[in-house]
Amino acid sequence: MAYQYFGNVVTFDTTYRTNKYDMPFAPFTGVNHHMQSIQFGCALLQYETEVTFIWLFQTWLEAMGGRPPTSIITDQDLAMKGAIAQVFPNTRHHICLWHIKKKFVEKLSQVYYKKSKFKKDVKKCIWLTYKKEGFEERWMALMKENGLEGNEWLQQLYDIRDSWVPVYNRGTFFAGMNTTGRSEGVNSFFDAFVTSTTNLKEFVVKYDQALKRIVKRESDEDFESEHKFRIVKDNEFLLKHAAKVYTRNIFNKFKDEISEAFNYKVGEMTNADGFQSFVVKSKVNELQKFTVTLDSQTYKGTCECQNFEFVGILCRHILKVFVRLDIDAIPDHFILPRWRQKANKFRIIDSEGLVHDDGKEESEALRLSHMCQESTKLACLAAPSYESYKIYIEAMNDLSEKLLKISSYVPPPINVCHEIDDLHSTERTQVLLLDPNISQTKGRKKDVKGKDATIDSGRLKSGIELALNKKKRKCNLCKGIGHDKRTCPENPMSKANKALETEAQSSDSDQEMTAKYLDAKGLL
């Protein structure tokens, strides 16, 4: 149900693997109206091949009512990329930028290091470029300046630039996300529920508990957003309107944007064919300027930064123009329903959403889900008064009679286990779901170095991470781990032994004083 309103952007990640079956945990994660992570289902995979991902995405898409997401973020996996192209051909696929940047350190350590000029220039090229032509020019200039024109890895990155560089994806809604960080955050969240010894049956129960925790967190934020007052001045009309329509977290992001608007000024202004064009310049950097185009009547328009298309919140440049034009309320077309307060109150599946685009008939489970929701909706309308209750019951009785006439419902037979002389074999009428084969090592395998590091059962570690793993200190005196010779308990000159000797001397001194006192009193 949450997917119907918040499923336009999804992050998918398979780096979490802490179970005794050594199977990757693959959650489908989204963002609700409070910018909180929510779940759209998950999978435990046995193989990470293209065929497996195709089956997974098709099964998940059927469970979500047949509506593919607008955008999806994953890591740089070829099998995953091929499956997404087949199952979600119209979905915008974005590769996690964090995984790309992490490889810069490994592949270009000679020029990409802390406080290096190349590192600063690359960040500006990736993050502070708002036109595709501008990115390509700056990239080529960087490669030429640092003598990296022949670098094969950088050339491969440049060839797929439309899948990871922000400027190529800012025209599509991603809720402001460029990484799979939410999926990895969900992984740590599940650590509180699932351990390396959890079996398949327990996992289903634990996953349900985790979902209840997510729903409770959303409900708590609903209460906070609805009842906590937002401090806004009387003359800040745009902020007052935003406080009424947006949730608390989205309002804070809107407030940050309108605060930044004071660092800009509106320059040139032109009119053509009913559209007004404004050049908004930065007061700090005159070279930083953006063109805002608005319809003179409806105030529909765009900005070159494409912040609204990417995040769903008006940018500082359009807000600066609104201040210039004395617009006191946010136009409705600039308010996304998914960011509004109470956006999660009516999660009713649209009947059209139950039919696949390819014409296949919807599943029985989805039809049942839709009917239950519609029945509940009508029951809520009928419950307040006795008259409406009677109308509801009469209509339900009439409907029952009509359905019984056309229905051929027969109760399912009871499954019987036919005993055979061989006690080790039974014949069942249903498929029995068993736990997968347990991996040779329980839980997360120990980290290994060198070539074998790629088969680590946990998160794959880079060469730099492996190099940073220091060995534990070993004592040369007792061969123990966790201390050295200076602090060894067996060393008579160690600090620990000195402390014990001092304590012992203090104890002896206290005993002598006690004996003298008792002797003086004639008690000894």
Coordinates of C-alpha atoms in Angstrom, one line a residue:
M1 CA 0.0 0.0 0.0
A2 CA 2.8 2.4 0.8
Y3 CA 4.3 1.6 -2.6
Q4 CA 1.3 3.1 -4.4
Y5 CA 2.2 6.6 -3.0
F6 CA 5.9 6.4 -2.3
G7 CA 7.1 3.8 -4.8
N8 CA 8.3 6.2 -7.5
V9 CA 11.9 5.9 -6.3
V10 CA 13.5 2.7 -5.0
T11 CA 17.0 1.8 -3.8
F12 CA 18.1 -1.8 -4.1
D13 CA 21.2 -3.3 -2.6
T14 CA 22.6 -6.9 -2.0
T15 CA 25.7 -6.2 0.2
Y16 CA 24.2 -7.5 3.4
R17 CA 25.0 -11.1 4.1
T18 CA 25.0 -12.1 7.8
N19 CA 23.1 -15.4 8.0
K20 CA 24.1 -19.0 8.4
Y21 CA 22.9 -19.8 4.8
D22 CA 25.4 -17.3 3.4
M23 CA 22.6 -15.8 1.3
P24 CA 22.6 -12.1 0.3
F25 CA 19.7 -10.1 1.9
A26 CA 18.2 -7.8 -0.8
P27 CA 15.8 -5.2 0.5
F28 CA 13.7 -2.9 -1.7
T29 CA 13.8 0.5 0.1
G30 CA 11.9 3.7 -0.5
V31 CA 11.3 7.1 1.1
N32 CA 8.1 8.2 2.8
H33 CA 6.6 11.7 3.2
H34 CA 8.9 12.3 6.2
M35 CA 12.1 11.4 4.3
Q36 CA 12.3 8.2 6.4
S37 CA 13.3 4.8 4.9
I38 CA 10.5 2.4 4.4
Q39 CA 10.3 -1.2 3.1
F40 CA 8.7 -2.4 -0.2
G41 CA 9.7 -6.1 0.4
C42 CA 12.9 -8.1 0.5
A43 CA 14.5 -11.3 -0.8
L44 CA 17.1 -13.8 0.3
L45 CA 19.0 -14.8 -2.8
Q46 CA 21.0 -17.9 -3.4
Y47 CA 22.7 -16.6 -6.6
E48 CA 23.4 -13.1 -7.9
T49 CA 23.0 -13.8 -11.6
E50 CA 21.0 -12.0 -14.2
V51 CA 18.4 -14.8 -14.3
T52 CA 17.9 -14.6 -10.5
F53 CA 17.5 -10.8 -10.6
I54 CA 15.0 -11.1 -13.5
W55 CA 12.9 -13.5 -11.5
L56 CA 13.1 -11.4 -8.4
F57 CA 12.2 -8.1 -10.1
Q58 CA 9.3 -9.7 -12.0
T59 CA 7.9 -11.4 -8.7
W60 CA 8.3 -8.1 -6.8
L61 CA 6.6 -6.1 -9.5
E62 CA 3.6 -8.4 -9.4
A63 CA 3.4 -8.0 -5.7
M64 CA 3.5 -4.2 -6.0
G65 CA 0.5 -4.2 -8.4
G66 CA 2.4 -4.2 -11.7
R67 CA 3.6 -0.5 -11.5
P68 CA 7.3 -0.1 -12.1
P69 CA 9.1 2.6 -10.2
T70 CA 10.1 5.9 -11.9
S71 CA 13.7 5.6 -10.8
I72 CA 15.9 2.9 -9.1
I73 CA 19.4 3.2 -7.5
T74 CA 21.7 0.2 -7.3
D75 CA 25.4 -0.5 -7.1
Q76 CA 27.5 -1.1 -10.3
D77 CA 26.6 -4.7 -11.0
L78 CA 26.3 -5.9 -14.6
A79 CA 23.9 -8.7 -13.8
M80 CA 21.6 -6.3 -11.9
K81 CA 21.9 -3.7 -14.8
G82 CA 20.8 -6.3 -17.4
A83 CA 17.8 -7.5 -15.3
I84 CA 16.6 -3.9 -14.7
A85 CA 16.8 -3.2 -18.5
Q86 CA 14.6 -6.2 -19.2
V87 CA 12.0 -5.9 -16.4
F88 CA 12.0 -2.1 -15.9
P89 CA 12.7 -0.8 -19.4
N90 CA 11.2 2.7 -18.8
T91 CA 12.7 3.1 -15.3
R92 CA 15.6 5.5 -14.9
H93 CA 18.5 3.5 -13.5
H94 CA 21.1 5.4 -11.4
I95 CA 24.4 3.8 -10.2
C96 CA 25.3 4.6 -6.6
L97 CA 27.7 7.6 -6.7
W98 CA 29.4 6.5 -3.4
H99 CA 30.6 3.3 -4.9
I100 CA 32.0 5.2 -7.9
K101 CA 33.8 7.7 -5.7
K102 CA 35.3 5.0 -3.5
K103 CA 37.0 3.5 -6.5
F104 CA 38.7 6.8 -7.3
V105 CA 40.9 6.3 -4.2
E106 CA 41.9 2.8 -5.3
K107 CA 42.4 3.5 -9.0
L108 CA 43.9 7.0 -8.9
S109 CA 45.8 7.1 -5.6
Q110 CA 48.7 9.0 -7.2
V111 CA 46.5 12.1 -7.9
Y112 CA 43.3 11.5 -5.8
Y113 CA 44.3 11.9 -2.2
K114 CA 43.4 14.1 0.8
K115 CA 43.5 17.8 -0.1
S116 CA 44.9 17.2 -3.6
K117 CA 43.9 19.7 -6.3
F118 CA 42.6 16.9 -8.6
K119 CA 40.3 15.7 -5.9
K120 CA 38.8 19.1 -5.4
D121 CA 38.4 19.7 -9.1
V122 CA 36.7 16.3 -9.6
K123 CA 34.2 17.1 -6.8
K124 CA 33.4 20.5 -8.4
C125 CA 33.1 18.8 -11.8
I126 CA 30.6 16.2 -10.5
W127 CA 28.5 18.3 -8.0
L128 CA 28.7 21.9 -9.2
T129 CA 27.9 21.4 -12.9
Y130 CA 24.3 22.0 -14.0
K131 CA 24.6 21.5 -17.7
K132 CA 25.7 18.4 -19.6
E133 CA 27.9 20.3 -21.9
G134 CA 29.6 22.0 -19.0
F135 CA 30.4 18.7 -17.3
E136 CA 31.9 17.2 -20.5
E137 CA 34.1 20.3 -21.0
R138 CA 35.4 20.3 -17.4
W139 CA 36.0 16.6 -17.5
M140 CA 38.1 16.7 -20.6
A141 CA 40.0 19.6 -19.3
L142 CA 40.8 17.7 -16.0
M143 CA 41.9 14.7 -17.9
K144 CA 44.3 16.8 -20.1
E145 CA 45.6 18.8 -17.2
N146 CA 46.5 15.7 -15.2
G147 CA 47.7 13.5 -18.1
L148 CA 44.9 11.0 -17.7
E149 CA 43.6 10.9 -21.3
G150 CA 44.8 7.3 -21.7
N151 CA 43.4 6.0 -18.4
E152 CA 41.1 3.0 -19.4
W153 CA 39.1 3.0 -16.2
L154 CA 38.3 6.8 -16.4
Q155 CA 37.3 6.3 -20.1
Q156 CA 34.9 3.5 -19.1
L157 CA 33.4 5.8 -16.4
Y158 CA 33.0 8.6 -19.0
D159 CA 31.2 6.3 -21.4
I160 CA 28.5 5.5 -18.8
R161 CA 28.4 9.0 -17.4
D162 CA 24.6 9.3 -17.9
S163 CA 24.1 6.6 -15.3
W164 CA 26.1 8.1 -12.4
V165 CA 26.8 11.8 -12.9
P166 CA 24.1 13.9 -11.1
V167 CA 23.6 16.4 -14.0
Y168 CA 22.4 13.6 -16.3
N169 CA 19.8 12.5 -13.7
R170 CA 18.5 15.7 -12.3
G171 CA 15.6 15.8 -14.7
T172 CA 14.1 12.7 -13.0
F173 CA 12.7 12.4 -9.5
F174 CA 15.1 10.6 -7.1
A175 CA 13.9 12.3 -3.9
G176 CA 17.4 13.9 -3.8
M177 CA 19.3 10.6 -3.6
N178 CA 22.4 9.7 -5.5
T179 CA 23.5 6.7 -3.4
T180 CA 22.2 3.4 -2.0
G181 CA 22.9 4.7 1.5
R182 CA 19.3 4.1 2.6
S183 CA 19.5 0.4 1.7
E184 CA 22.7 0.1 3.7
G185 CA 21.1 2.0 6.5
V186 CA 18.3 -0.5 6.5
N187 CA 20.9 -3.2 6.8
S188 CA 22.1 -1.8 10.1
F189 CA 18.5 -1.4 11.2
F190 CA 17.8 -5.1 10.7
D191 CA 20.9 -6.0 12.8
A192 CA 18.6 -5.3 15.8
F193 CA 16.2 -8.1 14.7
V194 CA 18.2 -10.7 12.8
T195 CA 21.4 -12.6 13.8
S196 CA 23.7 -15.0 12.1
T197 CA 21.8 -17.9 13.7
T198 CA 18.3 -16.9 12.6
N199 CA 16.6 -19.6 10.4
L200 CA 14.2 -19.0 7.6
K201 CA 11.0 -19.4 9.7
E202 CA 12.3 -17.0 12.4
F203 CA 13.4 -14.6 9.7
V204 CA 9.8 -14.1 8.5
V205 CA 8.7 -13.3 12.1
K206 CA 11.6 -11.0 12.8
Y207 CA 11.1 -9.2 9.5
D208 CA 7.4 -8.6 10.4
Q209 CA 8.6 -7.1 13.7
A210 CA 11.0 -4.8 11.9
L211 CA 8.2 -3.6 9.6
K212 CA 6.0 -2.9 12.7
R213 CA 8.9 -0.8 14.1
I214 CA 9.1 1.1 10.8
V215 CA 5.4 1.8 10.8
K216 CA 5.5 3.0 14.5
R217 CA 8.4 5.3 13.6
E218 CA 6.3 6.8 10.8
S219 CA 3.3 7.2 13.1
D220 CA 5.4 8.9 15.7
E221 CA 6.6 11.4 13.1
D222 CA 3.1 11.9 11.9
F223 CA 2.1 13.0 15.3
E224 CA 5.2 15.3 15.7
S225 CA 4.5 16.8 12.2
E226 CA 0.9 17.4 12.9
H227 CA 1.1 18.9 16.4
K228 CA 4.5 20.6 16.7
F229 CA 4.3 24.3 15.9
R230 CA 6.6 25.7 13.3
I231 CA 8.2 29.1 14.2
V232 CA 7.5 31.5 11.3
K233 CA 7.4 35.3 11.2
D234 CA 4.1 36.9 10.3
N235 CA 5.6 38.5 7.1
E236 CA 7.1 35.2 5.8
F237 CA 4.1 34.2 3.8
L238 CA 5.7 31.5 1.7
L239 CA 7.0 29.8 4.8
K240 CA 3.6 30.0 6.5
H241 CA 2.0 28.3 3.5
A242 CA 4.8 25.6 3.5
A243 CA 4.2 25.0 7.2
K244 CA 0.6 24.1 6.5
V245 CA 1.1 21.7 3.6
Y246 CA 4.4 20.0 4.2
T247 CA 5.5 17.6 6.8
R248 CA 8.0 18.8 9.4
N249 CA 11.1 17.4 7.8
I250 CA 10.2 18.6 4.3
F251 CA 9.3 22.0 5.7
N252 CA 12.8 22.3 7.2
K253 CA 14.4 21.5 3.8
F254 CA 12.1 24.1 2.2
K255 CA 13.1 26.6 4.9
D256 CA 16.8 26.0 4.1
E257 CA 16.2 26.7 0.4
I258 CA 14.3 30.0 1.1
S259 CA 17.1 31.1 3.5
E260 CA 19.6 30.6 0.7
A261 CA 17.5 32.7 -1.6
F262 CA 18.7 35.8 0.1
N263 CA 22.2 35.1 -1.2
Y264 CA 20.9 35.7 -4.8
K265 CA 19.6 38.6 -6.8
V266 CA 17.4 38.7 -9.8
G267 CA 19.2 40.3 -12.8
E268 CA 17.9 40.4 -16.4
M269 CA 14.3 39.8 -17.2
T270 CA 12.7 39.1 -20.6
N271 CA 9.2 38.4 -21.9
A272 CA 8.4 36.1 -24.8
D273 CA 5.2 34.2 -25.8
G274 CA 3.6 34.6 -22.4
F275 CA 6.7 33.3 -20.6
Q276 CA 9.0 35.4 -18.3
S277 CA 12.7 34.5 -18.1
F278 CA 14.8 35.6 -15.1
V279 CA 18.6 35.4 -14.6
V280 CA 19.2 34.7 -10.9
K281 CA 22.8 35.5 -9.9
S282 CA 24.8 34.7 -6.8
K283 CA 25.8 37.7 -4.7
V284 CA 29.0 35.8 -3.7
N285 CA 30.0 34.4 -7.1
E286 CA 28.9 36.4 -10.1
L287 CA 29.8 33.6 -12.4
Q288 CA 27.2 31.4 -10.8
K289 CA 23.9 32.2 -12.5
F290 CA 20.7 30.3 -13.3
T291 CA 17.9 31.0 -15.8
V292 CA 14.3 30.7 -14.4
T293 CA 11.4 30.5 -16.8
L294 CA 7.8 31.0 -15.6
D295 CA 4.4 31.2 -17.3
S296 CA 3.0 34.6 -16.7
Q297 CA -0.5 33.4 -15.9
T298 CA -0.1 30.0 -14.1
Y299 CA 3.5 30.4 -12.8
K300 CA 4.4 27.0 -14.1
G301 CA 8.1 26.8 -15.0
T302 CA 11.5 25.4 -14.6
C303 CA 15.0 26.3 -13.4
E304 CA 18.3 25.3 -14.8
C305 CA 19.4 23.6 -11.6
Q306 CA 16.4 21.2 -11.8
N307 CA 16.2 20.9 -8.1
F308 CA 12.4 20.5 -8.1
E309 CA 12.5 17.7 -10.7
F310 CA 15.2 15.9 -8.7
V311 CA 14.1 16.5 -5.1
G312 CA 10.5 17.6 -5.4
I313 CA 11.1 20.9 -3.5
L314 CA 11.3 24.3 -5.0
C315 CA 14.9 25.6 -5.4
R316 CA 16.3 28.9 -4.0
H317 CA 16.3 30.4 -7.5
I318 CA 12.6 30.1 -8.2
L319 CA 11.8 31.1 -4.6
K320 CA 13.9 34.3 -5.2
V321 CA 11.8 35.1 -8.3
F322 CA 8.6 34.4 -6.3
V323 CA 9.8 37.0 -3.7
R324 CA 10.5 39.4 -6.5
L325 CA 7.0 38.9 -7.9
D326 CA 5.3 39.1 -4.5
I327 CA 3.9 35.6 -4.7
D328 CA 2.7 34.7 -1.2
A329 CA 1.7 31.0 -1.6
I330 CA 3.3 28.0 -3.3
P331 CA 1.5 27.1 -6.5
D332 CA -0.2 23.7 -6.3
H333 CA 1.8 22.3 -9.2
F334 CA 4.9 22.8 -7.2
I335 CA 3.6 20.8 -4.2
L336 CA 4.2 17.1 -4.6
P337 CA 1.4 15.0 -2.9
R338 CA 4.1 12.6 -1.5
W339 CA 5.5 15.4 0.6
R340 CA 2.2 16.6 2.1
Q341 CA 1.0 16.0 5.6
K342 CA -1.3 12.9 5.9
A343 CA 0.1 11.6 2.6
N344 CA -0.2 8.1 4.1
K345 CA -3.8 8.2 5.4
F346 CA -5.6 6.7 2.4
R347 CA -3.5 3.8 1.0
I348 CA -6.1 2.3 -1.2
I349 CA -4.9 0.4 -4.3
D350 CA -6.4 1.8 -7.6
S351 CA -8.3 -0.9 -9.5
E352 CA -6.4 0.0 -12.6
G353 CA -3.1 -0.6 -10.8
L354 CA -4.0 -4.3 -10.4
V355 CA -3.7 -5.0 -14.2
H356 CA -0.3 -5.4 -15.8
D357 CA 0.7 -3.2 -18.7
D358 CA 1.2 -6.4 -20.8
G359 CA -2.4 -7.4 -20.5
K360 CA -2.0 -10.3 -18.1
E361 CA -4.7 -11.0 -15.7
E362 CA -4.1 -9.8 -12.1
S363 CA -3.4 -12.3 -9.4
E364 CA -6.0 -13.6 -6.9
A365 CA -4.0 -12.2 -4.0
L366 CA -4.1 -8.6 -5.4
R367 CA -7.8 -8.9 -6.1
L368 CA -8.4 -10.0 -2.6
S369 CA -6.3 -7.2 -1.2
H370 CA -8.1 -4.6 -3.2
M371 CA -11.6 -5.9 -2.2
C372 CA -10.6 -6.0 1.5
Q373 CA -9.5 -2.4 1.4
E374 CA -12.6 -1.2 -0.4
S375 CA -14.8 -3.1 2.1
T376 CA -12.9 -1.5 5.0
K377 CA -13.3 1.9 3.4
L378 CA -17.1 1.5 3.1
A379 CA -17.3 0.0 6.6
C380 CA -15.6 3.1 8.1
L381 CA -18.2 5.3 6.3
A382 CA -21.1 3.2 7.6
A383 CA -20.0 2.7 11.2
P384 CA -20.8 6.2 12.7
S385 CA -24.6 5.8 12.4
Y386 CA -27.1 2.9 12.8
E387 CA -28.9 3.9 9.6
S388 CA -25.8 3.7 7.4
Y389 CA -24.9 0.5 9.2
K390 CA -28.2 -1.1 8.2
I391 CA -27.8 0.0 4.6
Y392 CA -24.3 -1.5 4.5
I393 CA -25.4 -4.9 5.9
E394 CA -28.4 -5.1 3.5
A395 CA -26.1 -4.3 0.5
M396 CA -23.6 -6.9 1.7
N397 CA -26.4 -9.5 2.0
D398 CA -27.6 -8.8 -1.6
L399 CA -24.1 -8.9 -2.9
S400 CA -23.6 -12.3 -1.1
E401 CA -26.6 -13.8 -2.8
K402 CA -25.5 -12.6 -6.3
L403 CA -21.9 -13.9 -5.8
L404 CA -23.2 -17.3 -4.6
K405 CA -25.2 -17.7 -7.8
I406 CA -22.2 -17.2 -10.1
S407 CA -19.6 -18.7 -7.8
S408 CA -18.4 -22.3 -8.0
Y409 CA -16.5 -22.2 -4.7
V410 CA -15.7 -25.5 -3.2
P411 CA -13.8 -25.8 0.1
P412 CA -10.3 -27.1 -0.5
P413 CA -9.6 -30.7 0.5
I414 CA -7.7 -31.4 3.7
N415 CA -4.1 -32.4 3.1
V416 CA -3.6 -35.9 4.3
C417 CA -0.2 -37.4 4.8
H418 CA -0.2 -41.0 3.3
E419 CA 1.9 -43.2 5.5
I420 CA 4.2 -45.6 3.8
D421 CA 5.9 -48.6 5.3
D422 CA 9.2 -46.7 4.9
L423 CA 9.1 -44.3 7.9
H424 CA 11.6 -42.0 6.2
S425 CA 9.3 -41.1 3.2
T426 CA 6.0 -39.3 3.2
E427 CA 3.8 -38.2 0.3
R428 CA 2.1 -34.7 0.6
T429 CA -0.3 -32.8 -1.5
Q430 CA 1.5 -29.5 -1.0
V431 CA 5.1 -28.4 -1.5
L432 CA 7.0 -28.2 1.8
L433 CA 9.2 -25.2 2.1
L434 CA 12.4 -26.1 3.9
D435 CA 15.3 -24.1 5.1
P436 CA 18.2 -23.7 2.7
N437 CA 21.5 -25.6 3.2
I438 CA 23.5 -24.1 6.0
S439 CA 26.8 -22.5 5.0
Q440 CA 30.0 -24.2 6.2
T441 CA 30.7 -21.3 8.5
K442 CA 28.0 -19.7 10.7
G443 CA 27.4 -16.0 10.4
R444 CA 29.8 -13.7 8.7
K445 CA 33.0 -15.4 7.6
K446 CA 36.3 -14.1 8.9
D447 CA 37.9 -11.4 6.8
V448 CA 40.6 -12.8 4.5
K449 CA 43.3 -11.0 2.7
G450 CA 44.8 -11.1 -0.7
K451 CA 43.1 -12.9 -3.6
D452 CA 40.7 -14.7 -1.3
A453 CA 39.2 -11.4 -0.1
T454 CA 36.6 -11.4 -2.9
I455 CA 34.8 -14.4 -1.3
D456 CA 34.2 -12.8 2.0
S457 CA 30.7 -13.7 3.2
G458 CA 30.2 -10.2 4.6
R459 CA 30.5 -6.8 2.8
L460 CA 33.2 -6.9 0.1
K461 CA 36.2 -4.8 1.3
S462 CA 38.5 -2.7 -0.8
G463 CA 42.3 -3.0 -0.8
I464 CA 42.6 0.1 1.3
E465 CA 40.2 -1.2 4.0
L466 CA 42.2 -4.5 4.1
A467 CA 45.5 -2.6 4.5
L468 CA 44.1 -0.6 7.4
N469 CA 43.2 -3.7 9.3
K470 CA 46.0 -3.8 11.9
K471 CA 47.0 -6.9 13.8
K472 CA 46.3 -7.1 17.5
R473 CA 49.2 -6.4 19.7
K474 CA 51.0 -9.5 21.1
C475 CA 53.1 -9.6 24.3
N476 CA 56.7 -10.8 23.9
L477 CA 56.8 -12.0 27.6
C478 CA 53.7 -14.2 28.0
K479 CA 52.6 -14.4 24.3
G480 CA 49.2 -13.1 25.2
I481 CA 47.1 -10.8 22.9
G482 CA 45.8 -7.3 23.8
H483 CA 48.8 -5.9 25.7
D484 CA 52.6 -5.6 25.5
K485 CA 55.6 -6.3 27.8
R486 CA 55.3 -3.1 29.7
T487 CA 51.7 -3.8 30.9
C488 CA 52.1 -7.6 31.1
P489 CA 50.8 -9.1 34.5
E490 CA 53.8 -11.4 34.6
N491 CA 56.4 -8.6 34.4
P492 CA 57.5 -7.6 37.9
M493 CA 58.2 -4.1 36.7
S494 CA 54.8 -3.6 35.0
K495 CA 52.4 -0.9 36.1
A496 CA 49.8 -3.5 37.1
N497 CA 52.2 -5.3 39.4
K498 CA 53.4 -2.0 40.9
A499 CA 49.8 -1.1 41.7
L500 CA 49.3 -4.5 43.4
E501 CA 52.5 -4.1 45.5
T502 CA 51.3 -0.6 46.5
E503 CA 47.9 -2.0 47.5
A504 CA 49.5 -4.8 49.4
Q505 CA 51.9 -2.4 51.3
S506 CA 48.9 -0.2 52.1
S507 CA 47.0 -3.2 53.4
D508 CA 50.0 -4.3 55.6
S509 CA 50.2 -0.8 57.0
D510 CA 46.5 -0.7 57.8
Q511 CA 46.8 -4.1 59.7
E512 CA 49.8 -2.8 61.8
M513 CA 47.9 0.3 62.8
T514 CA 44.8 -1.8 63.8
A515 CA 47.0 -4.1 65.9
K516 CA 48.5 -1.2 67.8
Y517 CA 45.1 0.4 68.5
L518 CA 43.7 -2.9 69.9
D519 CA 46.8 -3.4 72.0
A520 CA 46.5 0.1 73.5
K521 CA 42.9 -0.6 74.4
G522 CA 43.8 -3.9 76.0
L523 CA 41.7 -5.8 73.5
L524 CA 44.5 -7.8 72.0

